[in-house]
Coordinates of C-alpha atoms and ligand atoms in Angstrom, one line a residue:
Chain A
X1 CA -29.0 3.2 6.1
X2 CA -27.4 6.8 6.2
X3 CA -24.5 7.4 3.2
X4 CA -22.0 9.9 3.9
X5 CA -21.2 12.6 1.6
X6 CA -24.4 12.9 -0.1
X7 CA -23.9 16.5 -0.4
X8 CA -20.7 17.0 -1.8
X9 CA -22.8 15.1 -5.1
X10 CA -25.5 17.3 -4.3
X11 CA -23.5 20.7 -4.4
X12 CA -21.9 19.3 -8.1
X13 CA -25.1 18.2 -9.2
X14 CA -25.9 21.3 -11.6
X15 CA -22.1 21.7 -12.6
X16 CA -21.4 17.8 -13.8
X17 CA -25.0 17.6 -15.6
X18 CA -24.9 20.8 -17.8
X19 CA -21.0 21.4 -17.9
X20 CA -21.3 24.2 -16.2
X21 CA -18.1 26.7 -15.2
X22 CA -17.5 29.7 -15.8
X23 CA -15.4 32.8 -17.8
X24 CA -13.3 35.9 -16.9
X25 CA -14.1 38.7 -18.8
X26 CA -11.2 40.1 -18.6
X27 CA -8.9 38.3 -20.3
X28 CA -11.4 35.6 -21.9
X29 CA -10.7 32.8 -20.5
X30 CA -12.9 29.6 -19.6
X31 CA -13.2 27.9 -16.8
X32 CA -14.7 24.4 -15.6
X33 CA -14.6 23.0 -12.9
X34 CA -15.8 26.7 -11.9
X35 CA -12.9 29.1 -9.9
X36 CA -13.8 31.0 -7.2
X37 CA -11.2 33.8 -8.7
X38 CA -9.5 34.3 -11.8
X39 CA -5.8 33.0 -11.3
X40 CA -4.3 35.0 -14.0
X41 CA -6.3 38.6 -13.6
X42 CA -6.9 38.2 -9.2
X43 CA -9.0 40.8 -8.1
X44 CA -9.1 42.9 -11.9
X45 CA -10.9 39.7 -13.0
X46 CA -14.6 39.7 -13.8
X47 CA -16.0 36.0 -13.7
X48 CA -19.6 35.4 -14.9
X49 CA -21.2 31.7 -14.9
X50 CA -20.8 30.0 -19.0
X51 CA -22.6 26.6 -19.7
X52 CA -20.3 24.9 -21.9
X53 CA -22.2 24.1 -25.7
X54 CA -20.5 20.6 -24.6
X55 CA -18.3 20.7 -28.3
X56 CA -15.0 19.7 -28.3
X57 CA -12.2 17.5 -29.5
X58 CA -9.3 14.7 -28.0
X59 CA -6.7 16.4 -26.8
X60 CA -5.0 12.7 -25.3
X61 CA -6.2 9.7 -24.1
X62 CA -5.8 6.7 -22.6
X63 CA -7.5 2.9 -22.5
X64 CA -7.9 1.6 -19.0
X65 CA -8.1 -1.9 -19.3
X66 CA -7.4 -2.8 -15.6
X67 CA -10.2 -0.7 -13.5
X68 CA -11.5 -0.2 -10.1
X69 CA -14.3 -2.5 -8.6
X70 CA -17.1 -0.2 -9.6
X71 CA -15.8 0.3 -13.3
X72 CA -15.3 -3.6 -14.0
X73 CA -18.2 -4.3 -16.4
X74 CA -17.0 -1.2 -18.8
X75 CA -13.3 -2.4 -19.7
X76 CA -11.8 -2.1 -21.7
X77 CA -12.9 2.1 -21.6
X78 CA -11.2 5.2 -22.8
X79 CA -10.6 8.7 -20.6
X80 CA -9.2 11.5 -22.4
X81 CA -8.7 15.0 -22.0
X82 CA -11.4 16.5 -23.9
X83 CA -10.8 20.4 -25.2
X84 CA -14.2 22.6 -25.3
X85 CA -14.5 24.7 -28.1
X86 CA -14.4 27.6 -25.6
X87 CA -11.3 26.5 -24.7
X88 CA -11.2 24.3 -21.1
X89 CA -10.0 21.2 -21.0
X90 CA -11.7 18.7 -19.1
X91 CA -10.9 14.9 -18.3
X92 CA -14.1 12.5 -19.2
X93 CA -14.6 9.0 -20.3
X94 CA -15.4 8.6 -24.2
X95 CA -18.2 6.2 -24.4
X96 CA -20.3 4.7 -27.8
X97 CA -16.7 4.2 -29.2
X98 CA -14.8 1.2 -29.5
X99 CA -11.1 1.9 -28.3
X100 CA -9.0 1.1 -31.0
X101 CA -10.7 4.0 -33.1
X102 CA -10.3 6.6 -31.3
X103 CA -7.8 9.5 -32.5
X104 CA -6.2 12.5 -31.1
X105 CA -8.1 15.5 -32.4
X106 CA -11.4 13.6 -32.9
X107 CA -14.2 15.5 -32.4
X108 CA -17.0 14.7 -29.6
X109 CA -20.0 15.9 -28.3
X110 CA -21.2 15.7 -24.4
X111 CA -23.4 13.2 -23.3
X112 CA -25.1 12.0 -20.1
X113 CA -24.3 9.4 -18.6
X114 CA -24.1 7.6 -15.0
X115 CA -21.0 8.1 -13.9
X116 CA -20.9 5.9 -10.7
X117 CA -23.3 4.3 -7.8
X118 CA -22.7 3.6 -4.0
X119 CA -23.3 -0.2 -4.8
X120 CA -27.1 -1.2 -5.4
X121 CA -28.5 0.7 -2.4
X122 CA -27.2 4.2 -2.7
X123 CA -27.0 7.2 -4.5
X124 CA -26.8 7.2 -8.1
X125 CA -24.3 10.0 -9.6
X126 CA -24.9 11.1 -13.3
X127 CA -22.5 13.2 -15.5
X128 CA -21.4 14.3 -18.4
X129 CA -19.2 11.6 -20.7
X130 CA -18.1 12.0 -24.3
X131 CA -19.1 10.6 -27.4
X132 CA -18.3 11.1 -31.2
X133 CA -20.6 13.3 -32.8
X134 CA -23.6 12.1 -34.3
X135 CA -25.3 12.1 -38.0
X136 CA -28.0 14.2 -38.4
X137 CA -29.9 14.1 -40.9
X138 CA -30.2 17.1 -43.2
X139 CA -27.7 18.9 -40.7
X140 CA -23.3 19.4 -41.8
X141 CA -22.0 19.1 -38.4
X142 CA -18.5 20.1 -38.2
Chain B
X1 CA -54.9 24.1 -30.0
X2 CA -52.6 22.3 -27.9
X3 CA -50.2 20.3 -29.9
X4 CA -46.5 18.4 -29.5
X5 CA -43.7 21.9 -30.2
X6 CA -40.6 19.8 -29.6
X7 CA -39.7 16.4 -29.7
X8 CA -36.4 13.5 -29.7
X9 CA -35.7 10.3 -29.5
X10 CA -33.0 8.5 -28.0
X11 CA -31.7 5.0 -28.7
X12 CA -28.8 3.3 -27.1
X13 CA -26.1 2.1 -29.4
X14 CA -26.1 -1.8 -29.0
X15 CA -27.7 -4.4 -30.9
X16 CA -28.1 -8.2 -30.3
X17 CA -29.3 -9.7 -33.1
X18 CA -32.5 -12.5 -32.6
X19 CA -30.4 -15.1 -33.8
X20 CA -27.8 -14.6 -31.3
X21 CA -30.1 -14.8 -28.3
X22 CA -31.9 -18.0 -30.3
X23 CA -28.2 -20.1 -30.3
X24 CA -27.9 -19.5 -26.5
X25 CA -31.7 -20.9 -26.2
X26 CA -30.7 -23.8 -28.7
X27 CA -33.9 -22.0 -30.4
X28 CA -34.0 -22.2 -34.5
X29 CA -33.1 -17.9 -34.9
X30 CA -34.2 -17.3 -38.5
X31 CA -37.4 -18.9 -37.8
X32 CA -38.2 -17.0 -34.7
X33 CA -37.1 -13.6 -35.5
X34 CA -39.4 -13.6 -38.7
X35 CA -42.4 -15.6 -36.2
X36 CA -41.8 -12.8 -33.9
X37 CA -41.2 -9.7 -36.6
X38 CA -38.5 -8.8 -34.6
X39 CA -34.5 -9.2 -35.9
X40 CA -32.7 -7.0 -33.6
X41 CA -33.0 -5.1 -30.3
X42 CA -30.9 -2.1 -28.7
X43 CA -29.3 -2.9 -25.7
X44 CA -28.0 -0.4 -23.3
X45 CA -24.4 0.4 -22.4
X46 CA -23.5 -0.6 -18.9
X47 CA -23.8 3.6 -18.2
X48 CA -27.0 3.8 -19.5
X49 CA -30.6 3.7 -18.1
X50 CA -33.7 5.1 -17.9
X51 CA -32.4 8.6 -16.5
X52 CA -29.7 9.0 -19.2
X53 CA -32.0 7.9 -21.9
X54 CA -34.9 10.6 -20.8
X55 CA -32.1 13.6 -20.7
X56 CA -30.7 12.5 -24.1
X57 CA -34.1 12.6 -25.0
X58 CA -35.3 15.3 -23.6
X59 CA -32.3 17.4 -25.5
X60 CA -33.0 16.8 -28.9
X61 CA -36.7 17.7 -27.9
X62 CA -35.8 21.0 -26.3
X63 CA -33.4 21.8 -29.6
X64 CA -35.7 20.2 -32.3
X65 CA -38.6 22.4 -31.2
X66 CA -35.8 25.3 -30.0
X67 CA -37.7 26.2 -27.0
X68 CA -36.9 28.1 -23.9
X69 CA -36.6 25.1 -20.9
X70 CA -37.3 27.3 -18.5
X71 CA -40.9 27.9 -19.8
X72 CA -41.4 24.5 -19.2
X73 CA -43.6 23.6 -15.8
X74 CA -44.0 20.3 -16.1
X75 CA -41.7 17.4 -16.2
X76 CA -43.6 13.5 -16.2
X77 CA -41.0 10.5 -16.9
X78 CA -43.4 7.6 -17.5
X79 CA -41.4 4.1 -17.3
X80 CA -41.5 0.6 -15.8
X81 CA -37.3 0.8 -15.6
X82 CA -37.0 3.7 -13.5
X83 CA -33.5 3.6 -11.4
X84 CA -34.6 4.5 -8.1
X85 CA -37.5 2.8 -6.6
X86 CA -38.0 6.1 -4.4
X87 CA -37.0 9.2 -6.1
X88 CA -38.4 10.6 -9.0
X89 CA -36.3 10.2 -12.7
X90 CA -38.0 13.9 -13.4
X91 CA -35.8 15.6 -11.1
X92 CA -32.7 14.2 -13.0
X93 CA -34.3 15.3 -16.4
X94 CA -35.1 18.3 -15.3
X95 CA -32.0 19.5 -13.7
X96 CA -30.2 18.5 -16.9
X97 CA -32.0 20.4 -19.5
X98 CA -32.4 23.6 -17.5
X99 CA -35.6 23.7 -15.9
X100 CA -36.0 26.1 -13.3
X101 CA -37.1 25.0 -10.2
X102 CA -40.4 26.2 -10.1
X103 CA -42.1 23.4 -11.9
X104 CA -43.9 20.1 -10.9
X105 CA -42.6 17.0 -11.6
X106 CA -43.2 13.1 -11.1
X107 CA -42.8 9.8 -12.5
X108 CA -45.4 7.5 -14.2
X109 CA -46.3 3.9 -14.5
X110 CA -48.4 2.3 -16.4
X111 CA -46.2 -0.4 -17.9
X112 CA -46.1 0.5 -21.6
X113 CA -47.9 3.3 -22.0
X114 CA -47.1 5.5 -19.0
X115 CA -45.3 7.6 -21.8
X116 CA -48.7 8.7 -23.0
X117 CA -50.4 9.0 -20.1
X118 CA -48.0 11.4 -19.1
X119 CA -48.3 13.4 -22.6
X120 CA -52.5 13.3 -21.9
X121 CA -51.9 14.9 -18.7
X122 CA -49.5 17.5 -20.2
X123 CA -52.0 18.0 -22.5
X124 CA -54.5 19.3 -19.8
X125 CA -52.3 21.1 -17.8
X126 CA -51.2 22.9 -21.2
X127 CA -54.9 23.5 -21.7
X128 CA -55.7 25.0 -18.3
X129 CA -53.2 27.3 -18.5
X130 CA -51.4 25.7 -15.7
X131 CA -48.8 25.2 -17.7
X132 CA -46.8 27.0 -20.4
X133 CA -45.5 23.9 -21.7
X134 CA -45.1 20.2 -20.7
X135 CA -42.5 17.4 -20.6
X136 CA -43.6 14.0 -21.2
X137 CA -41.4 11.3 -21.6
X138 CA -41.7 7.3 -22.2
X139 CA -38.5 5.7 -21.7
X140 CA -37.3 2.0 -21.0
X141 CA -34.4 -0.4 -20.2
X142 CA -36.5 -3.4 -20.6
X143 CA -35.4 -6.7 -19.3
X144 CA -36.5 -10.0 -20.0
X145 CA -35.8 -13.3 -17.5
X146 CA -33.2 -15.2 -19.6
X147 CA -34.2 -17.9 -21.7
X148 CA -37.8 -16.5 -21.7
X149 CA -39.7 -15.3 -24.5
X150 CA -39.6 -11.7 -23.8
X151 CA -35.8 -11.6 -23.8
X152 CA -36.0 -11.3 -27.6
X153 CA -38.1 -8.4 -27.5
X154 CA -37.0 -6.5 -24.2
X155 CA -35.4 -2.9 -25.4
X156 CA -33.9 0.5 -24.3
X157 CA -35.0 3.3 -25.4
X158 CA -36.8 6.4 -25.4
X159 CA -39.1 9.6 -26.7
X160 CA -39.7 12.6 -25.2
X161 CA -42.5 15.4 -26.1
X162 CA -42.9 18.9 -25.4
X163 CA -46.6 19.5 -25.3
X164 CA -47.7 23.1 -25.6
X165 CA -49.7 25.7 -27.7
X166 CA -47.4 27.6 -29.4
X167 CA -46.6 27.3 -33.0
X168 CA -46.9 23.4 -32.5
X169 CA -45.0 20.8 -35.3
X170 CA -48.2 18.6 -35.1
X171 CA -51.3 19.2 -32.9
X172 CA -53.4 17.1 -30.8
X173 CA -56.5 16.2 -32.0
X174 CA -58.3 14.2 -29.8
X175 CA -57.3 11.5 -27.5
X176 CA -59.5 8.9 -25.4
X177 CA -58.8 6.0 -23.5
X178 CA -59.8 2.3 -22.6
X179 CA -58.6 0.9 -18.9
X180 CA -59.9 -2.6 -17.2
X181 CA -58.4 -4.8 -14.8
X182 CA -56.5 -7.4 -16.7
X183 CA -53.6 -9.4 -15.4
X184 CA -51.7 -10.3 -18.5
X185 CA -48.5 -8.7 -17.4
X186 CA -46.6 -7.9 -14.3
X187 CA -43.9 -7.0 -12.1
X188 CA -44.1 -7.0 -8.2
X189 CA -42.4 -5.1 -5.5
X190 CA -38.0 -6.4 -5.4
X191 CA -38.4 -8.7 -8.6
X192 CA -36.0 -8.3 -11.6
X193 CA -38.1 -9.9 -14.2
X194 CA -41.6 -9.3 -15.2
X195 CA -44.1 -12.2 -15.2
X196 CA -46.5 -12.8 -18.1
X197 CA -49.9 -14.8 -18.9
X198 CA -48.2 -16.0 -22.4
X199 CA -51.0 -16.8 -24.6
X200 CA -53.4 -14.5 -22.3
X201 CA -51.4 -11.3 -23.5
X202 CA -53.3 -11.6 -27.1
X203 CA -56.2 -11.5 -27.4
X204 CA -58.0 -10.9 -23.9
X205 CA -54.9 -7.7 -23.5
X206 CA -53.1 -6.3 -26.5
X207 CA -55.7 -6.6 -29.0
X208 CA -59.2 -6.2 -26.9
X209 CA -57.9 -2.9 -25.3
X210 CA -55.7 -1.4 -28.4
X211 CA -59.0 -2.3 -30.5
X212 CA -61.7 -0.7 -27.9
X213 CA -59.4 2.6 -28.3
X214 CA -59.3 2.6 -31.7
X215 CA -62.9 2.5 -32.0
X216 CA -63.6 4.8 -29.4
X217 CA -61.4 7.1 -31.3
X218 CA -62.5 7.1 -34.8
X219 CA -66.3 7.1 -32.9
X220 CA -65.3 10.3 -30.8
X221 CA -63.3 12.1 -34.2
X222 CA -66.4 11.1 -36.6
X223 CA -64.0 9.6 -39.1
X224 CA -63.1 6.4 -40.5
X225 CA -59.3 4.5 -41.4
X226 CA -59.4 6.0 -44.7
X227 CA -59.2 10.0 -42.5
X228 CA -55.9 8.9 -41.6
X229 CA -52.7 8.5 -43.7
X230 CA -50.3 6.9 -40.6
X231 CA -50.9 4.5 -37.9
X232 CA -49.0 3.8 -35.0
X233 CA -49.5 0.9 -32.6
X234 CA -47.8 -0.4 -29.5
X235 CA -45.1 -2.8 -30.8
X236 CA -44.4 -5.5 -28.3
X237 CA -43.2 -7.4 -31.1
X238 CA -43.5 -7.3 -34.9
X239 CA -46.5 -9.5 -35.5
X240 CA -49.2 -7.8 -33.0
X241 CA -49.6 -4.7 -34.2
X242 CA -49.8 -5.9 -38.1
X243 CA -52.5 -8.2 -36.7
X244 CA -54.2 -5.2 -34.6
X245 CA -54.4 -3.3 -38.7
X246 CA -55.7 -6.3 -40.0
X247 CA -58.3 -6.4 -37.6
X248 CA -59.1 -2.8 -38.3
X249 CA -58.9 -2.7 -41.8
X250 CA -55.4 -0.4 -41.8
X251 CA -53.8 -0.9 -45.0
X252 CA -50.2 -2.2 -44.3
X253 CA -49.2 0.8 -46.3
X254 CA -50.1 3.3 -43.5
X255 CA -48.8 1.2 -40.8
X256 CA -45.4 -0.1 -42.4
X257 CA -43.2 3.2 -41.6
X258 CA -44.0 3.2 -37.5
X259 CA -42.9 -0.5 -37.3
X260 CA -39.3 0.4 -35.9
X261 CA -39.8 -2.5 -33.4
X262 CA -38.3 -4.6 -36.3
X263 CA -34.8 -3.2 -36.0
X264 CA -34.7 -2.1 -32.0
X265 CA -37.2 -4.2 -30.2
X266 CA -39.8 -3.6 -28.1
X267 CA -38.8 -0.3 -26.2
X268 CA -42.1 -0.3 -23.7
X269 CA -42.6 2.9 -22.6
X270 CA -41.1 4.5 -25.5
X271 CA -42.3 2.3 -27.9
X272 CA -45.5 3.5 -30.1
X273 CA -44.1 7.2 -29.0
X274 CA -40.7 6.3 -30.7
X275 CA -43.2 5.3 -33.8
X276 CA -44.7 8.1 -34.0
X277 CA -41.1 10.1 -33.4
X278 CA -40.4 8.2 -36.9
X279 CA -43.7 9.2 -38.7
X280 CA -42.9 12.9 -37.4
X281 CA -39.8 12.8 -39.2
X282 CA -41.0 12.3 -42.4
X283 CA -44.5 13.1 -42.3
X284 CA -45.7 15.9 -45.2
X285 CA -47.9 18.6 -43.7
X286 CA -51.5 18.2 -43.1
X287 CA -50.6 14.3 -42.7
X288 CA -52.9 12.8 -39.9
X289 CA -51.3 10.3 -37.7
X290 CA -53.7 7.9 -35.6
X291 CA -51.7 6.0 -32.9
X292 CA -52.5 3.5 -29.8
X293 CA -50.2 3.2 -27.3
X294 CA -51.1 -0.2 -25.2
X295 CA -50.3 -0.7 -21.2
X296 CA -50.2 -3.9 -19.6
X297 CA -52.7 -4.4 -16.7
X298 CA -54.0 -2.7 -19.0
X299 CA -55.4 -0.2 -21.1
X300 CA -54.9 2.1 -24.5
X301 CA -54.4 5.7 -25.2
X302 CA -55.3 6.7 -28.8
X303 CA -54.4 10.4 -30.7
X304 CA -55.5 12.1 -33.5
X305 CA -53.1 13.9 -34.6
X306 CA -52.1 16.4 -37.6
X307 CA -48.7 17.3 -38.6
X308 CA -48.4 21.3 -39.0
X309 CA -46.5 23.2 -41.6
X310 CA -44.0 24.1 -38.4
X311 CA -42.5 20.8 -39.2
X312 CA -40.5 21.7 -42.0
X313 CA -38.7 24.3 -40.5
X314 CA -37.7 22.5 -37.6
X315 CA -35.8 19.2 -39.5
X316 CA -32.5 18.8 -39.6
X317 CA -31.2 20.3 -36.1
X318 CA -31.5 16.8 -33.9
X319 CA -30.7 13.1 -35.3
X320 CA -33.8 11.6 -36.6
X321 CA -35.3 8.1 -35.4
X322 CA -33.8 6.5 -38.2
X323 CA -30.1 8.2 -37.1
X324 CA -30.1 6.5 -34.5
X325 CA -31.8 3.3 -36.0
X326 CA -28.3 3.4 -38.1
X327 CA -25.9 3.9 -35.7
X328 CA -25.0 0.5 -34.3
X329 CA -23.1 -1.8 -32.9
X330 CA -23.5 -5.6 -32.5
X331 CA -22.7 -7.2 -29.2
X332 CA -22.4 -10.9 -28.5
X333 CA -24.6 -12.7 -25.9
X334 CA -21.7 -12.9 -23.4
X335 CA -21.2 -9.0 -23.8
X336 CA -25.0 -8.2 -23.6
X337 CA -25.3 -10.5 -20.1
X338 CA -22.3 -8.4 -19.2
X339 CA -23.9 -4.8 -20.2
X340 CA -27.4 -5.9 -18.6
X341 CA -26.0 -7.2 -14.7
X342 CA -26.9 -11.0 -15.5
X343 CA -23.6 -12.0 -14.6
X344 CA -24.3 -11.3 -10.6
X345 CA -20.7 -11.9 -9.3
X346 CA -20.0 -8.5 -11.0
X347 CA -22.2 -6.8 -8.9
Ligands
ZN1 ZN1 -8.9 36.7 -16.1

């Protein structure tokens, strides 16, 4: 069986696995999902590809406790707006977290997740979700 | 020589403790988690699977061993969990660590140890020059039928090496292998649940071909148990491979460290690679490691291996086996049948 829109995934693919956007160079600033121009420097800005280290914090959030078909056996879940180090903000679920601990400011780490599937015949979509950061051992994360 | 110059580990953050499966079953727990050697097991989050487990994986590899991903040319995903039935989990990995495209890439099977036959392949590639470096990774959601006896051991979780020749944390010895035709356990073609032989998976499976390997090995290598300071053998459950040492004359000593099936289950593909992951982590230079992986159907892979001086200089930068052994979170049996589809009207 044929499912449409297969390659609107496909063209994402390398941008939602790797957090991948991009910067202007001319007035620093960070971009993801990636802009075709820079909206604040036009045609003066200089915009090279940047893959996000994936480090950020909880800028706000929100637990969604009532949730489409597809997102039924994850509630209750968390969405927040997650700010990168490098300064973009992106909106992302917070997973390995229960929801009554998580905090404004928090930090997170990106991780990789499935994201959604076209019921149990098609195309599986994976992405980047957050998480708090981990231990390490023998390693001061900040 | 060519020799592991990355690896990681990845383990999901749910537990479901023995006992808690057991009072569904009307089962006595205490008694059958210390029977079985096994007292909890990770349990994936309903976003989780074999693909997401490989690239988490596959990331602390990359970073522990801080190598370039696009020197790698080979990525191999062995699994018995794989999403799609039809398209490789590789091409997920490796468009999520930064391959390039110019590599080859495919997915194994060989129900437990499809991990290590991926890292033996790797291994020759590596050593023909075909290859700069290798990905191999054994990775598993394992699911057991409920109410059967594999549902206390069934896992998620995953290890993934970077086999390669340069400046390696522990090199490859020597590794041989045992393989007959043995039906002891299986899957067919648009079943959910495996199907076992119960009693047969002992002796005439588990302990005939993880035993023939061994031997082989230690004949191959010249050396004897006493060459070798940590063993590593497939952990369906807690029990067989402490028997397998017995049998071999391993002092419990040298096995006791590898035995993370105890706190996360059997992870099948992952499993004696996630072992060894833990020995890595806290192995002393110039340790040798001797491990078996085991694959139903079946057959054994054994290594030699030595840990290098590389080692030390490369700890602290990923969460160890033991990290991730600590982070948890225990789930109740009507949460776990949620997380793992068995409640079907979900979808
Ligand atoms: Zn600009």
């Amino acid at each position: 069986m044929a499912q449409h829109g297969v390659a609107q995934i496909w063209r994402r693919i390398r941008a939602i696995y790797n957090i991948e956007g991009n910067t202007c160079k001319t007035c620093d600033t960070y971009y993801f999902p990636p802009r075709p121009v820079c909206p604040t420097c036009r045609r003066k800005g200089v915009l090279e590809d940047h893959k996000f280290k994936g480090l950020g914090k909880i800028h706000t959030f929100a637990v969604v406790r009532q949730a489409p078909d597809d997102f039924k056996r994850q509630i209750p879940y968390v969405i927040a707006q997650v700010e990168l180090d490098e300064g973009a903000r992106v909106t992302a679920q917070i997973v390995n977290i229960d929801p009554e601990e998580v905090e404004i400011g928090m930090r997170v780490r990106a991780c990789f997740r499935k994201i959604t599937q076209a019921g149990t015949a098609g195309v599986i979509v994976y992405g980047y979700k957050f998480e708090p950061v981990l231990k390490v051992t023998g390693h001061s994360y900040p | 020589m060519v020799g592991i110059v990355g690896y990681g580990v990845y383990v999901p953050r749910y537990r479901i403790k023995t006992e808690e499966i057991a009072a569904v079953w009307g089962e006595d727990g205490p008694k059958l988690a210390k029977g079985l050697g096994v007292f909890e097991k990770s349990v994936p989050g309903p976003d989780e699977d074999v693909a997401t487990i490989s690239v988490e994986a596959a990331r602390n590899a990359i970073k522990q061993g801080d190598i370039d991903p696009t020197d790698i040319g080979a990525v191999y995903v062995g699994s018995e969990s794989h999403p799609y039935a039809v398209k490789p989990t590789g091409t997920i990995v490796a468009e999520s660590i930064g391959c390039t495209h110019d590599i080859t890439c495919a997915d194994f099977e060989f129900a437990c140890k499809a991990g290590t036959a991926a890292v033996q392949t790797c291994m020759g590639l590596v050593d023909s020059k075909m290859i700069k470096i290798g990905l191999a990774i054994g990775s598993d959601t394992a699911q057991g039928r409920p109410g059967d006896a594999l549902e206390y051991s069934a896992a998620a979780g995953g290890a993934a090496f970077l086999i390669g020749k340069k400046k390696p944390v522990a090199t490859i010895e020597e590794t041989v292998s045992f393989t007959t035709d043995t039906p002891d356990f299986w899957r067919r073609e648009g079943e959910d649940f495996p199907s076992h032989g119960a009693r047969f998976t002992g002796e005439p499976a588990y302990f005939r071909h993880v035993g023939a390997g061994a031997k082989s090995l230690l004949k191959k290598t010249k050396t004897t148990v006493e060459d070798y300071d940590y063993f590593v053998f497939h952990m369906p459950n807690g029990k067989f491979p402490i028997a397998m040492g017995r049998q071999l004359g391993v002092p419990p000593e040298k096995l006791e460290d590898s035995l993370i099936v105890r706190q996360i289950g059997n992870t099948y593909s992952g499993s004696a690679m996630m072992g060894l992951a833990r020995i890595l982590d806290i192995a002393d230079p110039d340790s040798k490691i001797f491990m078996v992986a085991y694959g139903s159907g079946a057959g054994s892979d054994a290594f030699s291996i030595k840990v290098e001086e590389e080692i030390e200089s490369r700890r602290g930068e990923v969460p160890t086996m033991d990290d991730y052994i600590a982070r948890k979170t225990y789930v109740s049996y009507a949460v776990y049948a949620k997380y793992r589809r068995k409640i079907v009207a979900l979808g």
